[in-house]
Short mmCIF file of C-alpha atoms in Angstrom, two decimals:
data_model
loop_
_atom_site.label_atom_id
_atom_site.label_comp_id
_atom_site.label_asym_id
_atom_site.label_seq_id
_atom_site.Cartn_x
_atom_site.Cartn_y
_atom_site.Cartn_z
CA UNK A 1 6.52 8.07 -75.42
CA UNK A 2 5.64 9.90 -79.14
CA UNK A 3 5.41 6.57 -80.97
CA UNK A 4 2.93 4.75 -78.30
CA UNK A 5 -0.83 5.48 -79.77
CA UNK A 6 0.80 4.52 -83.80
CA UNK A 7 2.47 1.13 -82.41
CA UNK A 8 -0.72 0.25 -80.78
CA UNK A 9 -2.87 1.19 -83.32
CA UNK A 10 -0.47 -0.91 -85.60
CA UNK A 11 -0.96 -3.69 -83.44
CA UNK A 12 -4.74 -3.64 -82.86
CA UNK A 13 -5.22 -3.14 -86.94
CA UNK A 14 -3.02 -6.48 -86.95
CA UNK A 15 -4.89 -8.26 -84.54
CA UNK A 16 -8.67 -8.07 -84.89
CA UNK A 17 -9.46 -10.18 -81.85
CA UNK A 18 -7.35 -8.36 -79.45
CA UNK A 19 -9.21 -5.79 -77.54
CA UNK A 20 -6.88 -4.10 -74.83
CA UNK A 21 -3.02 -3.60 -75.65
CA UNK A 22 -0.36 -1.67 -73.20
CA UNK A 23 2.87 -1.63 -73.18
CA UNK A 24 6.29 -1.52 -71.00
CA UNK A 25 7.03 1.38 -69.09
CA UNK A 26 9.62 3.08 -67.08
CA UNK A 27 8.69 4.64 -63.22
CA UNK A 28 10.51 8.01 -63.26
CA UNK A 29 12.40 10.00 -61.12
CA UNK A 30 14.21 7.37 -59.68
CA UNK A 31 14.36 8.47 -56.02
CA UNK A 32 10.39 8.56 -55.86
CA UNK A 33 9.90 4.86 -55.51
CA UNK A 34 10.77 2.04 -53.81
CA UNK A 35 11.55 -1.45 -54.05
CA UNK A 36 7.99 -2.15 -53.87
CA UNK A 37 7.16 -0.17 -56.99
CA UNK A 38 10.48 -1.72 -58.55
CA UNK A 39 9.01 -5.45 -58.29
CA UNK A 40 5.70 -4.14 -59.28
CA UNK A 41 6.87 -2.71 -62.64
CA UNK A 42 9.64 -5.63 -63.15
CA UNK A 43 6.74 -7.77 -62.88
CA UNK A 44 4.08 -5.63 -65.02
CA UNK A 45 6.41 -5.99 -67.90
CA UNK A 46 7.17 -9.64 -67.67
CA UNK A 47 3.54 -10.09 -68.40
CA UNK A 48 2.69 -9.57 -72.41
CA UNK A 49 0.57 -12.49 -73.70
CA UNK A 50 -2.95 -12.54 -72.86
CA UNK A 51 -2.42 -15.85 -71.13
CA UNK A 52 -0.19 -14.66 -69.15
CA UNK A 53 -2.35 -11.20 -68.41
CA UNK A 54 -5.49 -13.21 -67.62
CA UNK A 55 -4.11 -15.49 -65.01
CA UNK A 56 -2.43 -12.76 -63.18
CA UNK A 57 -5.53 -10.32 -62.46
CA UNK A 58 -6.05 -11.18 -59.21
CA UNK A 59 -2.31 -10.35 -58.27
CA UNK A 60 -2.32 -6.70 -59.14
CA UNK A 61 -2.89 -4.68 -62.21
CA UNK A 62 -1.24 -6.47 -65.12
CA UNK A 63 -1.54 -3.61 -67.58
CA UNK A 64 -1.11 0.04 -66.48
CA UNK A 65 -4.23 2.56 -66.97
CA UNK A 66 -1.96 5.19 -68.21
CA UNK A 67 -0.38 3.09 -71.38
CA UNK A 68 -3.49 1.05 -72.94
CA UNK A 69 -5.35 1.67 -75.91
CA UNK A 70 -8.70 0.04 -75.96
CA UNK A 71 -11.36 -0.63 -78.45
CA UNK A 72 -14.67 1.31 -77.80
CA UNK A 73 -16.74 -1.59 -78.50
CA UNK A 74 -15.50 -3.97 -75.71
CA UNK A 75 -15.37 -0.85 -73.47
CA UNK A 76 -19.20 -0.35 -74.03
CA UNK A 77 -19.77 -4.01 -73.74
CA UNK A 78 -19.39 -4.08 -70.19
CA UNK A 79 -20.36 -0.82 -69.30
CA UNK A 80 -17.68 1.13 -69.19
CA UNK A 81 -15.76 1.88 -65.90
CA UNK A 82 -17.48 1.67 -62.75
CA UNK A 83 -17.36 3.50 -59.27
CA UNK A 84 -17.08 0.82 -56.62
CA UNK A 85 -14.91 2.61 -54.07
CA UNK A 86 -12.08 0.38 -55.62
CA UNK A 87 -9.54 0.58 -57.99
CA UNK A 88 -11.95 1.12 -61.50
CA UNK A 89 -8.66 0.32 -63.70
CA UNK A 90 -8.14 -3.48 -62.57
CA UNK A 91 -12.06 -3.60 -62.23
CA UNK A 92 -12.72 -2.91 -65.59
CA UNK A 93 -9.42 -5.14 -66.80
CA UNK A 94 -11.24 -8.21 -64.50
CA UNK A 95 -14.84 -7.50 -66.33
CA UNK A 96 -12.97 -7.39 -69.85
CA UNK A 97 -11.75 -10.76 -69.35
CA UNK A 98 -14.98 -12.18 -68.02
CA UNK A 99 -16.21 -10.86 -71.34
CA UNK A 100 -13.86 -12.80 -73.46
CA UNK A 101 -12.19 -9.52 -74.02
CA UNK A 102 -8.18 -10.19 -75.32
CA UNK A 103 -5.07 -8.67 -73.82
CA UNK A 104 -1.58 -7.93 -74.74
CA UNK A 105 1.04 -6.00 -74.31
CA UNK A 106 3.79 -4.41 -76.84
CA UNK A 107 7.34 -5.34 -75.89
CA UNK A 108 8.75 -1.61 -75.93
CA UNK A 109 9.22 0.88 -72.75
CA UNK A 110 6.39 3.30 -74.45
CA UNK A 111 4.87 5.03 -71.15
CA UNK A 112 7.15 6.69 -68.55
CA UNK A 113 4.88 7.16 -65.18
CA UNK A 114 5.75 9.74 -62.83
CA UNK A 115 5.81 8.50 -59.27
CA UNK A 116 5.56 11.42 -56.34
CA UNK A 117 3.75 11.20 -53.15
CA UNK A 118 0.41 12.69 -53.45
CA UNK A 119 -0.48 10.02 -56.37
CA UNK A 120 -3.92 8.76 -55.87
CA UNK A 121 -2.38 5.37 -56.02
CA UNK A 122 -0.53 6.06 -52.80
CA UNK A 123 -3.07 8.47 -50.87
CA UNK A 124 -6.62 7.43 -52.27
CA UNK A 125 -8.39 5.26 -49.73
CA UNK A 126 -9.63 3.14 -53.21
CA UNK A 127 -6.39 1.63 -53.54
CA UNK A 128 -6.06 0.78 -50.29
CA UNK A 129 -5.01 -3.09 -49.48
CA UNK A 130 -8.69 -3.85 -48.10
CA UNK A 131 -10.01 -2.86 -51.14
CA UNK A 132 -8.11 -4.41 -53.78
CA UNK A 133 -8.87 -7.26 -51.44
CA UNK A 134 -12.53 -6.73 -51.87
CA UNK A 135 -12.25 -5.99 -55.73
CA UNK A 136 -10.75 -9.50 -55.99
CA UNK A 137 -13.01 -11.69 -53.95
CA UNK A 138 -16.22 -10.03 -55.84
CA UNK A 139 -14.40 -11.43 -59.15
CA UNK A 140 -13.84 -14.74 -57.22
CA UNK A 141 -17.40 -14.81 -56.48
CA UNK A 142 -18.58 -14.12 -60.35
CA UNK A 143 -15.83 -16.80 -61.22
CA UNK A 144 -13.99 -19.76 -60.00
CA UNK A 145 -16.18 -19.74 -56.82
CA UNK A 146 -19.57 -18.87 -58.35
CA UNK A 147 -22.28 -21.69 -57.71
CA UNK A 148 -21.50 -22.29 -53.97
CA UNK A 149 -17.86 -23.75 -55.02
CA UNK A 150 -15.50 -23.80 -51.80
CA UNK A 151 -11.78 -22.64 -51.36
CA UNK A 152 -8.62 -24.84 -50.33
CA UNK A 153 -6.97 -21.65 -49.45
CA UNK A 154 -2.90 -22.24 -49.64
CA UNK A 155 -0.60 -19.60 -48.52
CA UNK A 156 1.90 -18.61 -45.37
CA UNK A 157 2.17 -15.55 -42.96
CA UNK A 158 -0.12 -12.62 -42.92
CA UNK A 159 -1.39 -12.88 -46.57
CA UNK A 160 -2.98 -15.95 -45.63
CA UNK A 161 -4.47 -15.00 -42.63
CA UNK A 162 -5.58 -11.75 -44.49
CA UNK A 163 -7.14 -13.87 -47.28
CA UNK A 164 -8.77 -16.18 -44.76
CA UNK A 165 -10.84 -13.55 -42.90
CA UNK A 166 -11.63 -11.52 -46.32
CA UNK A 167 -13.03 -15.00 -47.77
CA UNK A 168 -15.22 -15.94 -44.93
CA UNK A 169 -17.65 -18.70 -45.14
CA UNK A 170 -15.89 -19.66 -48.68
CA UNK A 171 -13.39 -21.69 -47.14
CA UNK A 172 -13.20 -24.87 -46.56
CA UNK A 173 -9.84 -25.01 -45.28
CA UNK A 174 -6.84 -23.19 -44.81
CA UNK A 175 -3.39 -25.10 -45.61
CA UNK A 176 -0.26 -23.35 -44.72
CA UNK A 177 2.72 -23.94 -47.00
CA UNK A 178 6.61 -23.13 -47.22
CA UNK A 179 8.11 -23.76 -50.50
CA UNK A 180 6.91 -26.52 -52.32
CA UNK A 181 8.96 -28.74 -54.55
CA UNK A 182 8.17 -28.81 -58.24
CA UNK A 183 8.63 -31.99 -59.23
CA UNK A 184 9.73 -34.36 -56.33
CA UNK A 185 8.15 -36.72 -53.76
CA UNK A 186 9.89 -36.31 -51.07
CA UNK A 187 8.61 -33.19 -48.72
CA UNK A 188 5.35 -33.19 -51.35
CA UNK A 189 2.59 -30.47 -49.96
CA UNK A 190 0.13 -32.67 -48.73
CA UNK A 191 -3.74 -31.64 -48.33
CA UNK A 192 -3.89 -29.74 -51.53
CA UNK A 193 -4.88 -31.81 -54.01
CA UNK A 194 -8.42 -30.42 -55.42
CA UNK A 195 -11.63 -31.51 -57.32
CA UNK A 196 -14.44 -30.53 -57.89
CA UNK A 197 -16.40 -28.71 -55.68
CA UNK A 198 -13.49 -27.32 -54.24
CA UNK A 199 -11.12 -24.71 -55.35
CA UNK A 200 -7.80 -24.61 -54.81
CA UNK A 201 -6.98 -20.74 -54.37
CA UNK A 202 -3.56 -19.68 -53.50
CA UNK A 203 -2.08 -16.64 -51.71
CA UNK A 204 1.34 -16.11 -53.18
CA UNK A 205 3.30 -13.03 -53.79
CA UNK A 206 6.47 -13.87 -55.42
CA UNK A 207 6.17 -14.53 -58.63
CA UNK A 208 8.75 -17.36 -58.56
CA UNK A 209 6.81 -19.09 -56.09
CA UNK A 210 3.33 -19.06 -58.67
CA UNK A 211 5.63 -20.58 -61.38
CA UNK A 212 6.88 -24.01 -58.83
CA UNK A 213 2.91 -24.18 -58.08
CA UNK A 214 1.65 -23.80 -61.29
CA UNK A 215 4.06 -26.36 -62.62
CA UNK A 216 3.39 -28.43 -59.82
CA UNK A 217 -0.34 -28.62 -60.52
CA UNK A 218 -0.14 -28.55 -64.17
CA UNK A 219 1.80 -31.67 -64.23
CA UNK A 220 -0.80 -33.15 -61.88
CA UNK A 221 -3.50 -32.50 -64.40
CA UNK A 222 -4.92 -29.81 -62.67
CA UNK A 223 -6.32 -26.64 -65.04
CA UNK A 224 -5.78 -22.76 -63.98
CA UNK A 225 -8.12 -20.63 -63.81
CA UNK A 226 -10.72 -23.65 -63.09
CA UNK A 227 -8.94 -25.97 -60.59
CA UNK A 228 -6.78 -23.55 -59.27
CA UNK A 229 -5.96 -19.70 -59.15
CA UNK A 230 -3.74 -17.40 -57.57
CA UNK A 231 -4.26 -14.35 -55.40
CA UNK A 232 -2.20 -11.61 -53.72
#
């Protein structure tokens, strides 16, 4: 979009503590992507604040690389882009967040992302499920699972099994759940209350499920990114 650079510069000038600013986007052409990319786009465009972006970093990339404007000093502070055989953009966002960088996103659609079968996103091995999981495990090891903390792994289905295998001995135990209530005591999900030294790692793919669990846990005094974290 011809106004994207100007809009992002204006946002960075207005907020000196902001280091990364993206925008909403559209995918095109309409017949070149499926329901999965449509869900990702809707999720991406719903995350506008630093807090929303930060807490969803281990779900998927919450800021599309092509629509981002960055402060040079923030990128240099973390050593720029790294090559580890996984998604270099999500790796950078995570390291920036770990360094204290702040994120934001313009609520305007200012970027159009062409979809095609030969794109790196679809063809490059760095963007395979297994490599995204390895990237997220490395982030957990530097973050909430550092210092030998262990995980209470909560989720359902094949995703829960995949994460149990990826985390291996870091998992204290695994709890399979269905749809937990937000506040009702009847049917309350047992076995998931956690305090030091264990961290609740929730494998939940659907935004609505994450919202239910976020409310459930915060209402009970748990702190996100400290006592519990969402992954996908």
